[in-house]
Amino acid sequence: MKSENLSVTAAAANTTGVAVNKTYWIKSIILLGLLGVLIALPWFTGYSTQRLMVELFTFYAIALAWNLLAGYGGIVSVGQHVFVGIGAYAMFSVSTTFSLNPWLALPASIIVSILFALIFAVPMFRLRGAYFAVGTWVLAEMARIAVLNSDWLGAGGGIPLTTMTGISRWLRNAGVYWAALAVGAGSLAVIWWLMRGRLGLALLSVRDSEAAASASGVNVLRTKVILWVIAAAITGTAGAVAYMNTLQVSPGATFSLNWTAAAIFIAVLGGIGTLEGPLIGVIVYFLLRECFSSYGSWYFIILGCIAILTMVLAPGGAWSLITRRKQIDPFGIRRILS
Amino acid sequence: MILEMVDIRKAYGKNVVIPGLSLTVNEGEFVGVIGPNGAGKSTLFGVISGEHVADSGSIQMAGENLSGLDAAARCHRGVARTFQIPQPFLGLSVYENTLVSATFGAGLHGEEARESARAALLKTGLLTLANNGADTLTLLQRKRLELARAIATQPRLLLLDEVAGGLTDAEVGELLELIVSINQSGVTVLWIEHLVHALVSVAERLVVLAEGQIVADGIPKAVLDVPAVRETYLGSDLEDDEADSVVADAGGDDVRG
Ligand SMILES: Nc1ncnc2c1ncn2[C@@H]1O[C@H](COP(=O)(O)OP(=O)(O)OP(=O)(O)O)[C@@H](O)[C@H]1O
Ligand SMILES: [Mg+2]
């Protein structure tokens, strides 16, 4: 009976092998086409559209990172905006201090965010559950206050991005847009690549049962810290790009809880613990914003109601409404035994 | 000596489950563990596997001190366990469940990991379900998946916590065969099971736990003859005749401890 099973699965593997190859090509062509259109966007859209897209991509990246933390690591951080601030401030101060082109200063955001994430990990990962969540918020508050009182970071006034002067308006807008596109697409690509590898397997097991993951040899703490650092790097870079267009960072706006709130909303709406969720979530979020933001405080009440309704009616988010009917895996992170 | 525990104490808050337990197990032994509900059997496994931290006492594996090592580190040193209440990775497929063990427990890469994960599924009869979601498994299949995951870590010391409950006689037979073959390949087995019949037919040593203490330890037949064992354990679970037949099955007459 056992050898029979083997030959059956072997035959199945052959047919799916061909199918996988074909869909792989179709997917690649669609993806490349989409990427081409997105890259060409500055040539056929105005500045306001580009700025909207910058927001969309940076919010997407931050939500993707938050979703990764919460959905895969069970790490609920309400202080992710600390990395928005750190990333943005790192880029601004490196760029202005060394008179460096802002785009060339972006790697500083990645490096500084990673450094701070590692430092923060030491106290934070001693905290459990709700204490961790509160801890991250306190951390962000402390960072904001520290920046507010640091003269070399411009204190309350912040830092203007003086190195942007001399760059034409078109090029600046297009350049920031491309940076945002790179951050959005890049973070998805990085996370997709990680999820397909060893780290992804470890993360998925930790997500489902920490006790069983640990018993199976997965180093749960190390997996979580790696995740925390990756999320910080993505959030920090997205934060830096988000502030390239405003040309100014300031403690109040940059270290604002609004960043984390939006990320949580997008992740919850789209589906926590999936790669697809934030993509849907961010689109819905911006549609809602474009439609309702003129209603002032009602807009936030509507957002809140939608978030609560989602959690009650479809806890898996919008993406679960699709997978509930049909198991699909567009990013191909499932491992199939053939 | 693969496992040596001295004066292990474990309490949950004020509930002292294991007041002070010492146990040594030799490499390659097949040890059955029985005891009434709430005796602390699963807790004992938790302490060995690193799920729980003992309040005091020492625990060594093959001469190395295990205290201070977490479950993952102990897994890397060859401790594998099944959970009495199965804890599959519900969002993963059956195959991915065993792949986690092969990758991180056994430390295998690529094709080797895939092959080891597949072999564990083949042994436990789960291969046909390999690409199904673990959430689609029945309770019995989940128990088998627990076993498959434990095997896939390539353990030296295998801790089985009630893997035979609910099986038919034929299925119990297959399971016994599998576990005996694992043991014969050199893996030390500690097996908690309420199916005393099945357990004594394969175990070479039986440990009886009551209120966190070892009340008897030795060759199964002799252990089952101890009056205290009949009272505290068999008395409640087996009729007298049945107890006798179990004893007859077990054979041998040497009691330690
Ligand atoms: N995680 C826990 N937290 C608190 N108390 C626990 C925990 N796990 C077990 N206990 C308690 O410890 C005692 C021993 O439980 P344990 O599961 O070790 O017994 P057992 O011998 O495995 O029983 P069974 O045959 O029912 O599986 C019980 O009173 C139980 O309620
Ligand atoms: Mg138990």
XYZ file of C-alpha atoms and ligand atoms in Angstrom:
627
model
C 0.000 0.000 0.000
C 2.812 2.338 0.866
C 4.603 1.961 -2.476
C 1.277 2.644 -4.187
C 1.036 5.972 -2.383
C 4.497 6.854 -3.495
C 3.826 6.278 -7.186
C 0.563 8.202 -6.958
C 2.263 11.243 -5.489
C 5.075 10.948 -8.002
C 2.585 11.025 -10.903
C 0.800 13.988 -9.360
C 4.103 15.768 -9.006
C 4.770 15.464 -12.712
C 1.543 17.093 -13.789
C 1.685 19.841 -11.188
C 5.301 20.445 -12.164
C 4.214 21.525 -15.636
C 1.287 23.554 -14.308
C 3.498 25.322 -11.797
C 5.922 26.239 -14.546
C 3.208 27.716 -16.723
C 1.587 29.786 -13.963
C 5.055 30.836 -12.926
C 5.620 32.419 -16.341
C 2.204 34.024 -16.443
C 2.761 35.443 -12.971
C 6.194 36.748 -13.896
C 4.904 38.512 -17.006
C 2.012 40.130 -15.136
C 4.356 41.192 -12.361
C 6.945 42.670 -14.700
C 4.238 44.494 -16.668
C 2.809 45.944 -13.474
C 6.249 46.980 -12.309
C 6.933 48.648 -15.681
C 3.726 50.661 -15.469
C 4.505 51.703 -11.904
C 8.029 52.790 -12.817
C 6.721 54.849 -15.746
C 4.045 56.524 -13.623
C 5.812 59.923 -13.173
C 5.695 60.506 -16.948
C 1.945 60.400 -17.180
C 0.687 61.547 -13.772
C 0.770 64.776 -11.793
C 2.523 65.522 -8.534
C -0.541 64.956 -6.385
C -0.972 61.426 -7.714
C 2.697 60.721 -7.165
C 2.506 61.988 -3.603
C -0.524 59.832 -2.970
C 1.387 56.851 -4.340
C 4.342 57.670 -2.083
C 2.008 57.546 0.888
C 0.430 54.360 -0.368
C 3.744 52.561 -0.767
C 5.229 53.750 2.512
C 2.057 52.955 4.472
C 2.023 49.601 2.743
C 5.587 48.809 3.757
C 4.980 49.860 7.366
C 1.765 47.832 7.518
C 3.513 44.846 5.964
C 6.190 45.050 8.645
C 3.630 45.402 11.430
C 1.645 42.533 10.013
C 4.764 40.417 9.881
C 5.453 41.095 13.546
C 1.925 40.509 14.767
C 0.844 37.884 12.320
C 3.936 35.702 12.310
C 5.775 36.520 15.496
C 2.797 37.188 17.743
C 4.588 40.433 18.552
C 2.058 43.208 18.995
C 3.915 46.490 18.810
C 2.029 49.744 19.227
C 5.269 51.687 19.014
C 6.397 50.968 15.464
C 6.376 54.710 14.803
C 9.595 54.846 16.793
C 11.282 53.367 13.723
C 9.510 55.768 11.371
C 11.102 58.518 13.430
C 14.504 56.887 13.735
C 14.660 56.076 10.019
C 13.594 59.548 8.950
C 15.867 61.335 11.412
C 18.809 59.114 10.453
C 18.447 59.979 6.777
C 17.854 63.697 7.420
C 20.764 64.158 9.770
C 23.237 62.096 7.726
C 22.200 63.882 4.545
C 22.384 67.410 5.976
C 25.490 66.804 8.120
C 27.536 65.409 5.236
C 25.759 67.388 2.473
C 24.872 64.062 0.970
C 22.226 63.491 -1.676
C 19.126 62.330 0.296
C 18.751 59.176 -1.765
C 22.328 58.188 -1.023
C 21.621 58.757 2.679
C 18.790 56.214 2.692
C 21.049 53.268 3.633
C 21.712 55.152 6.878
C 18.030 54.678 7.727
C 18.350 50.942 7.308
C 21.540 50.689 9.355
C 20.449 52.993 12.176
C 17.031 51.329 12.403
C 18.671 47.920 12.678
C 21.059 49.161 15.365
C 18.272 50.644 17.437
C 16.112 47.561 16.952
C 18.909 45.425 18.370
C 19.376 47.752 21.332
C 15.634 47.932 21.998
C 15.353 44.149 21.750
C 17.334 43.706 24.963
C 14.734 45.235 27.299
C 11.673 44.643 25.091
C 11.993 40.884 24.716
C 11.963 40.479 28.463
C 8.370 41.696 28.354
C 5.458 39.434 27.543
C 2.177 40.018 25.739
C 0.433 43.207 26.776
C 3.542 44.448 28.577
C 5.471 44.221 25.341
C 2.811 46.263 23.567
C 2.795 48.932 26.246
C 6.579 48.790 26.376
C 6.941 49.611 22.690
C 4.633 52.570 23.084
C 6.637 53.855 26.059
C 9.793 53.372 24.012
C 8.409 55.503 21.186
C 7.363 58.193 23.636
C 10.804 58.208 25.208
C 12.450 58.484 21.815
C 10.202 61.400 20.877
C 11.006 63.223 24.090
C 14.717 62.501 23.681
C 14.667 63.980 20.172
C 12.603 66.928 21.361
C 15.394 67.729 23.799
C 18.320 67.119 21.475
C 19.622 70.335 20.009
C 21.804 68.488 17.519
C 18.607 66.958 16.087
C 16.927 70.338 15.844
C 14.971 69.861 19.078
C 11.287 70.865 18.720
C 11.809 72.488 15.335
C 13.186 69.390 13.673
C 15.482 69.237 10.655
C 14.786 70.673 7.191
C 16.070 68.618 4.262
C 18.287 71.375 2.858
C 20.115 68.940 0.590
C 17.003 68.771 -1.632
C 17.572 72.297 -2.937
C 18.903 72.390 -6.456
C 16.995 69.283 -7.500
C 14.236 70.083 -10.000
C 10.683 69.720 -8.813
C 9.873 67.005 -11.319
C 12.934 64.983 -10.514
C 12.367 65.357 -6.788
C 8.793 64.154 -6.996
C 9.620 61.344 -9.380
C 12.694 60.367 -7.378
C 10.804 60.183 -4.108
C 8.097 58.219 -5.867
C 10.633 55.725 -7.183
C 12.188 55.407 -3.761
C 8.750 54.692 -2.313
C 8.082 52.151 -5.047
C 11.399 50.509 -4.269
C 10.558 50.398 -0.568
C 7.077 48.980 -1.162
C 8.042 46.419 -3.781
C 11.400 45.746 -2.150
C 9.964 44.970 1.271
C 7.411 42.649 -0.274
C 10.182 40.935 -2.250
C 12.442 40.605 0.788
C 9.673 39.245 2.974
C 8.497 36.903 0.243
C 12.029 35.592 -0.157
C 12.442 35.163 3.596
C 9.101 33.427 3.935
C 10.107 30.840 1.370
C 13.311 30.053 3.224
C 14.227 28.644 6.618
C 13.246 31.779 8.489
C 9.775 31.644 6.957
C 9.281 28.064 8.051
C 10.442 28.937 11.559
C 8.136 31.959 11.669
C 5.094 30.033 10.537
C 5.712 27.390 13.183
C 6.172 30.030 15.888
C 2.969 31.706 14.728
C 0.988 28.492 15.148
C 2.441 27.138 18.401
C 5.436 28.456 20.266
C 5.561 25.401 22.513
C 5.559 22.995 19.588
C 7.994 25.119 17.596
C 10.419 25.143 20.483
C 9.991 21.404 21.009
C 10.751 20.936 17.301
C 14.057 22.736 17.673
C 13.065 26.225 16.543
C 14.864 28.929 18.480
C 11.778 31.018 19.175
C 13.474 34.031 20.727
C 16.087 34.340 18.000
C 13.416 34.001 15.311
C 11.410 36.777 16.917
C 14.384 39.089 17.294
C 15.331 38.619 13.628
C 11.750 39.424 12.712
C 11.767 42.516 14.920
C 14.960 43.746 13.280
C 13.687 43.177 9.742
C 10.430 44.942 10.563
C 12.410 47.851 11.999
C 14.583 48.144 8.892
C 11.542 48.206 6.619
C 9.640 50.656 8.817
C 12.662 52.930 9.173
C 13.327 53.088 5.455
C 9.668 53.651 4.671
C 9.618 56.415 7.284
C 12.601 58.133 5.697
C 11.057 58.032 2.236
C 7.713 59.254 3.562
C 9.415 62.417 4.839
C 11.504 63.091 1.733
C 8.604 64.914 0.153
C 7.663 66.992 3.168
C 11.292 68.177 3.383
C 11.044 68.444 7.156
C 11.084 66.113 10.135
C 9.824 67.122 13.550
C 9.438 65.093 16.750
C 5.662 65.456 17.012
C 4.778 64.383 13.479
C 7.516 61.866 12.824
C 7.251 59.991 16.117
C 3.460 60.023 15.864
C 1.226 57.168 16.954
C -0.801 57.820 13.788
C 1.739 55.818 11.814
C 1.263 52.732 13.920
C -2.506 53.197 14.069
C -2.706 53.266 10.279
C -0.466 50.210 10.006
C -2.630 48.271 12.446
C -5.790 49.321 10.628
C -4.416 48.226 7.265
C -3.158 44.895 8.597
C -6.360 44.076 10.473
C -8.515 45.040 7.514
C -6.536 43.018 5.001
C -5.772 39.992 7.131
C -3.159 39.525 9.825
C -0.605 36.834 9.201
C -0.791 36.812 5.418
C 1.385 38.395 2.761
C -1.668 39.301 0.707
C -3.598 41.042 3.485
C -1.734 44.370 3.677
C -1.974 44.759 -0.097
C -5.758 44.667 0.075
C -5.794 46.592 3.342
C -3.774 49.518 2.035
C -5.964 49.881 -1.045
C -9.127 49.873 1.051
C -7.542 52.291 3.512
C -6.720 54.832 0.809
C -10.092 54.415 -0.904
C -11.764 55.158 2.418
C -9.508 58.103 3.025
C -10.134 59.601 -0.407
C -13.874 59.173 0.042
C -14.403 60.148 3.658
C -11.491 62.204 4.930
C -13.457 65.414 4.311
C -15.885 64.350 7.024
C -13.306 65.207 9.712
C -13.687 63.301 12.928
C -16.480 61.192 11.418
C -13.844 59.726 9.164
C -11.989 58.263 12.145
C -15.208 56.967 13.641
C -15.986 55.237 10.340
C -12.485 53.739 10.234
C -12.865 52.479 13.797
C -16.247 50.932 13.068
C -14.905 49.180 9.994
C -11.953 47.816 11.944
C -14.233 46.495 14.685
C -16.667 45.019 12.170
C -13.789 43.283 10.413
C -12.514 41.804 13.660
C -15.977 40.520 14.578
C -17.254 39.335 11.194
C -14.043 38.309 9.453
C -11.227 38.023 11.989
C -8.915 36.885 9.219
C -9.485 40.153 7.366
C -10.550 40.735 3.776
C -8.109 38.158 2.467
C -9.767 35.414 4.525
C -13.038 36.119 2.718
C -11.287 34.923 -0.418
C -9.324 31.999 1.021
C -12.416 30.848 2.888
C -13.922 29.924 -0.463
C -10.821 28.818 -2.279
C -7.359 27.926 -1.072
C -5.027 30.079 -3.115
C -1.401 30.923 -2.614
C -0.462 33.593 -5.152
C 2.934 34.191 -3.573
C 3.783 30.508 -3.632
C 5.184 30.204 -0.138
C 3.643 26.809 0.557
C 6.050 23.898 0.482
C 4.654 21.014 -1.495
C 5.928 17.480 -1.058
C 6.233 15.877 -4.467
C 23.257 6.823 31.263
C 21.295 9.046 28.912
C 19.064 10.752 31.461
C 19.735 11.475 35.092
C 17.324 13.484 37.205
C 18.012 14.148 40.859
C 15.525 15.645 43.284
C 13.454 17.416 40.670
C 10.737 19.635 42.078
C 8.047 21.303 40.015
C 5.067 23.328 41.191
C 2.502 25.387 39.329
C 2.082 28.293 41.694
C 1.110 26.673 44.978
C 0.207 23.343 43.401
C 3.268 21.167 43.985
C 2.959 18.542 41.263
C 6.396 16.946 41.626
C 7.736 17.325 45.177
C 11.077 15.625 44.570
C 11.742 13.035 41.918
C 14.890 11.169 40.952
C 15.096 8.988 37.881
C 17.872 7.585 35.757
C 17.409 6.061 32.343
C 20.035 4.123 30.433
C 20.742 4.612 26.768
C 18.542 2.420 24.618
C 16.047 1.580 27.365
C 12.337 1.283 26.688
C 10.556 2.676 29.735
C 6.812 2.690 30.216
C 5.341 5.332 32.503
C 1.945 4.892 34.123
C 0.055 6.580 36.905
C -3.369 8.001 37.702
C -4.673 11.195 36.115
C -2.949 14.235 37.485
C 0.000 12.227 38.802
C 2.390 14.576 37.056
C 3.419 12.371 34.133
C 3.055 15.039 31.479
C 4.633 17.564 33.803
C 7.625 15.248 34.131
C 7.961 15.168 30.341
C 7.653 18.931 30.299
C 10.540 19.192 32.734
C 12.698 16.806 30.686
C 11.920 18.481 27.357
C 12.444 21.988 28.682
C 8.851 23.140 28.298
C 8.834 23.637 32.054
C 11.672 24.833 34.217
C 12.146 22.709 37.320
C 12.055 24.695 40.563
C 15.030 22.764 41.870
C 17.025 19.617 41.308
C 19.407 18.647 38.564
C 18.810 17.131 35.180
C 21.540 15.742 32.965
C 21.558 14.159 29.561
C 24.520 12.006 28.599
C 26.553 13.785 31.261
C 25.605 17.290 30.143
C 23.655 19.587 32.428
C 20.327 20.442 30.822
C 19.112 23.017 33.358
C 19.305 26.413 31.747
C 18.738 25.017 28.273
C 15.411 25.771 26.637
C 13.280 23.274 24.751
C 14.893 24.037 21.395
C 18.407 23.531 22.758
C 17.366 20.247 24.359
C 15.786 19.202 21.075
C 19.123 19.851 19.360
C 20.718 17.534 21.909
C 18.295 14.797 21.010
C 15.223 15.201 23.217
C 11.938 14.880 21.332
C 8.471 14.776 22.772
C 4.872 14.493 21.680
C 2.198 16.643 23.268
C -0.621 14.812 25.005
C -2.983 17.388 23.554
C -1.677 17.617 20.000
C -0.271 20.979 19.041
C 0.107 20.810 15.283
C 1.084 23.890 13.326
C -2.449 24.401 12.086
C -1.580 26.882 9.381
C 0.947 24.524 7.816
C 0.509 21.364 5.800
C 1.180 17.977 7.342
C 4.450 17.805 5.433
C 5.525 21.283 6.506
C 4.888 20.235 10.099
C 7.490 17.494 9.871
C 9.749 19.686 7.751
C 10.036 22.068 10.717
C 11.384 19.215 12.845
C 13.741 17.966 10.154
C 15.057 21.465 9.473
C 15.425 22.876 12.965
C 15.383 19.807 15.179
C 17.640 17.549 13.138
C 19.428 20.520 11.575
C 19.085 19.191 8.042
C 19.130 21.238 4.848
C 17.507 21.004 1.429
C 16.894 17.573 0.015
C 18.067 15.845 3.202
C 15.464 17.699 5.249
C 12.727 16.990 2.736
C 13.654 13.299 2.648
C 13.698 13.020 6.436
C 10.344 14.801 6.738
C 8.871 12.469 4.145
C 10.309 9.388 5.849
C 8.662 10.375 9.132
C 5.323 10.691 7.349
C 5.786 7.350 5.660
C 6.543 5.622 8.971
C 3.491 7.089 10.661
C 1.182 6.454 7.708
C 0.538 10.113 7.010
C 2.225 10.315 3.614
C -1.026 10.372 1.650
C -2.094 13.418 3.660
C 1.266 15.180 3.265
C 0.022 18.214 1.381
C -3.229 18.587 3.318
C -3.554 21.306 5.916
C -2.804 20.070 9.425
C -6.068 21.705 10.462
C -7.965 19.095 8.438
C -6.627 16.185 10.496
C -8.747 14.239 12.958
C -7.610 13.908 16.565
C -6.084 10.489 15.915
C -4.248 11.778 12.865
C -3.001 14.709 14.887
C -1.576 12.298 17.437
C 0.218 10.511 14.644
C 1.515 13.842 13.413
C 2.899 14.479 16.901
C 4.791 11.216 16.586
C 5.940 12.040 13.052
C 7.274 15.420 14.141
C 9.108 13.878 17.078
C 10.692 11.237 14.838
C 11.718 13.833 12.272
C 13.913 15.608 14.829
C 16.055 12.418 14.810
C 16.002 12.054 18.603
C 18.169 10.113 21.008
C 15.524 10.291 23.712
C 11.913 10.020 22.631
C 9.166 11.059 25.052
C 5.739 9.784 24.033
C 2.724 11.126 25.887
C -0.371 9.001 25.277
C -0.039 8.408 21.572
C -2.117 5.221 21.507
C -5.378 6.402 23.049
C -8.434 5.820 20.872
C -6.753 3.447 18.447
C -8.195 0.084 17.370
C -6.315 -3.091 18.355
C -4.841 -3.405 14.872
C -3.679 0.207 14.923
C -2.165 -0.236 18.373
C -0.288 -3.238 16.971
C 1.151 -1.163 14.123
C 2.092 1.621 16.509
C 3.863 -0.794 18.859
C 5.795 -2.207 15.947
C 6.882 1.265 14.876
C 7.963 2.347 18.334
C 9.804 -0.904 18.988
C 11.678 -0.475 15.719
C 12.608 3.093 16.668
C 13.825 1.817 20.024
C 15.809 -0.954 18.350
C 17.551 1.603 16.187
C 19.094 2.904 19.419
C 16.607 5.556 20.520
C 15.757 5.599 24.209
C 11.986 5.631 24.668
C 9.919 6.907 27.580
C 6.273 6.252 26.971
C 3.304 7.414 29.030
C 0.267 5.331 28.216
C -2.953 4.381 29.946
C -3.197 1.253 27.776
C -1.192 -0.812 30.247
C -1.654 -3.972 28.176
C 0.031 -2.464 25.174
C 2.721 -0.774 27.183
C 3.868 -3.818 29.158
C 3.964 -5.938 26.020
C 6.918 -3.880 24.768
C 8.444 -1.952 27.683
C 11.377 -3.519 29.461
C 10.896 -1.285 32.460
C 7.832 0.246 34.036
C 7.766 3.369 36.197
C 4.660 4.123 38.229
C 4.043 7.708 39.212
C 1.564 8.877 41.841
C 1.328 12.397 43.180
C 4.586 13.281 41.514
C 6.511 10.471 43.112
C 7.804 7.189 41.797
C 5.939 4.494 43.705
C 7.371 1.586 41.743
C 10.051 1.097 39.145
C 11.301 -2.107 37.577
C 10.452 -4.982 35.295
C 6.779 -4.654 34.332
C 5.482 -7.920 35.774
C 7.049 -7.289 39.132
C 5.923 -3.681 39.230
C 2.350 -4.672 38.518
C 2.528 -7.127 41.412
C 3.314 -4.417 43.944
C 0.196 -3.978 46.115
C 0.541 -0.186 46.164
C 0.480 -0.145 42.370
C -2.639 -2.264 42.254
C -4.296 0.070 44.703
C -3.261 3.459 43.409
C -3.421 2.743 39.743
C -4.675 -0.575 38.540
C -7.408 -0.715 41.118
C -9.179 2.193 39.556
C -8.533 1.418 35.922
C -8.615 -2.347 35.691
C -10.724 -5.079 37.171
C -8.759 -7.591 39.208
C -8.868 -10.304 36.521
C -7.682 -7.856 33.990
C -4.875 -6.745 36.242
C -3.777 -10.348 36.570
C -3.774 -10.870 32.841
C -1.720 -7.721 32.411
C 0.748 -9.027 34.935
C 0.849 -12.345 33.105
C 1.568 -10.504 29.831
C 4.403 -8.609 31.354
C 6.637 -11.444 32.573
C 9.722 -11.054 34.781
C 9.828 -10.374 38.511
C 12.489 -7.856 39.435
C 11.616 -4.605 41.169
C 13.833 -1.623 41.691
C 13.169 1.456 43.773
N 0.404 24.272 32.734
C -0.145 23.997 33.932
N -0.449 24.986 34.782
C -0.986 24.715 35.998
N -1.260 23.490 36.438
C -0.989 22.444 35.636
C -0.416 22.648 34.347
N -0.231 21.441 33.764
C -0.677 20.540 34.658
N -1.130 21.125 35.774
C -1.631 20.427 36.965
O -0.618 19.582 37.408
C -1.140 18.334 37.807
C -0.452 17.233 37.057
O -0.786 17.335 35.687
P -0.162 16.414 34.576
O -0.734 16.840 33.284
O 1.309 16.420 34.695
O -0.698 14.984 34.979
P -0.697 13.649 34.164
O -0.113 12.631 35.041
O -0.084 13.825 32.843
O -2.253 13.368 34.001
P -3.071 12.722 32.794
O -3.000 11.247 32.956
O -4.457 13.231 32.999
O -2.466 13.208 31.536
C -2.633 18.410 37.596
O -3.232 18.714 38.836
C -2.815 19.550 36.659
O -4.022 20.211 36.907
Mg -0.703 13.815 30.953
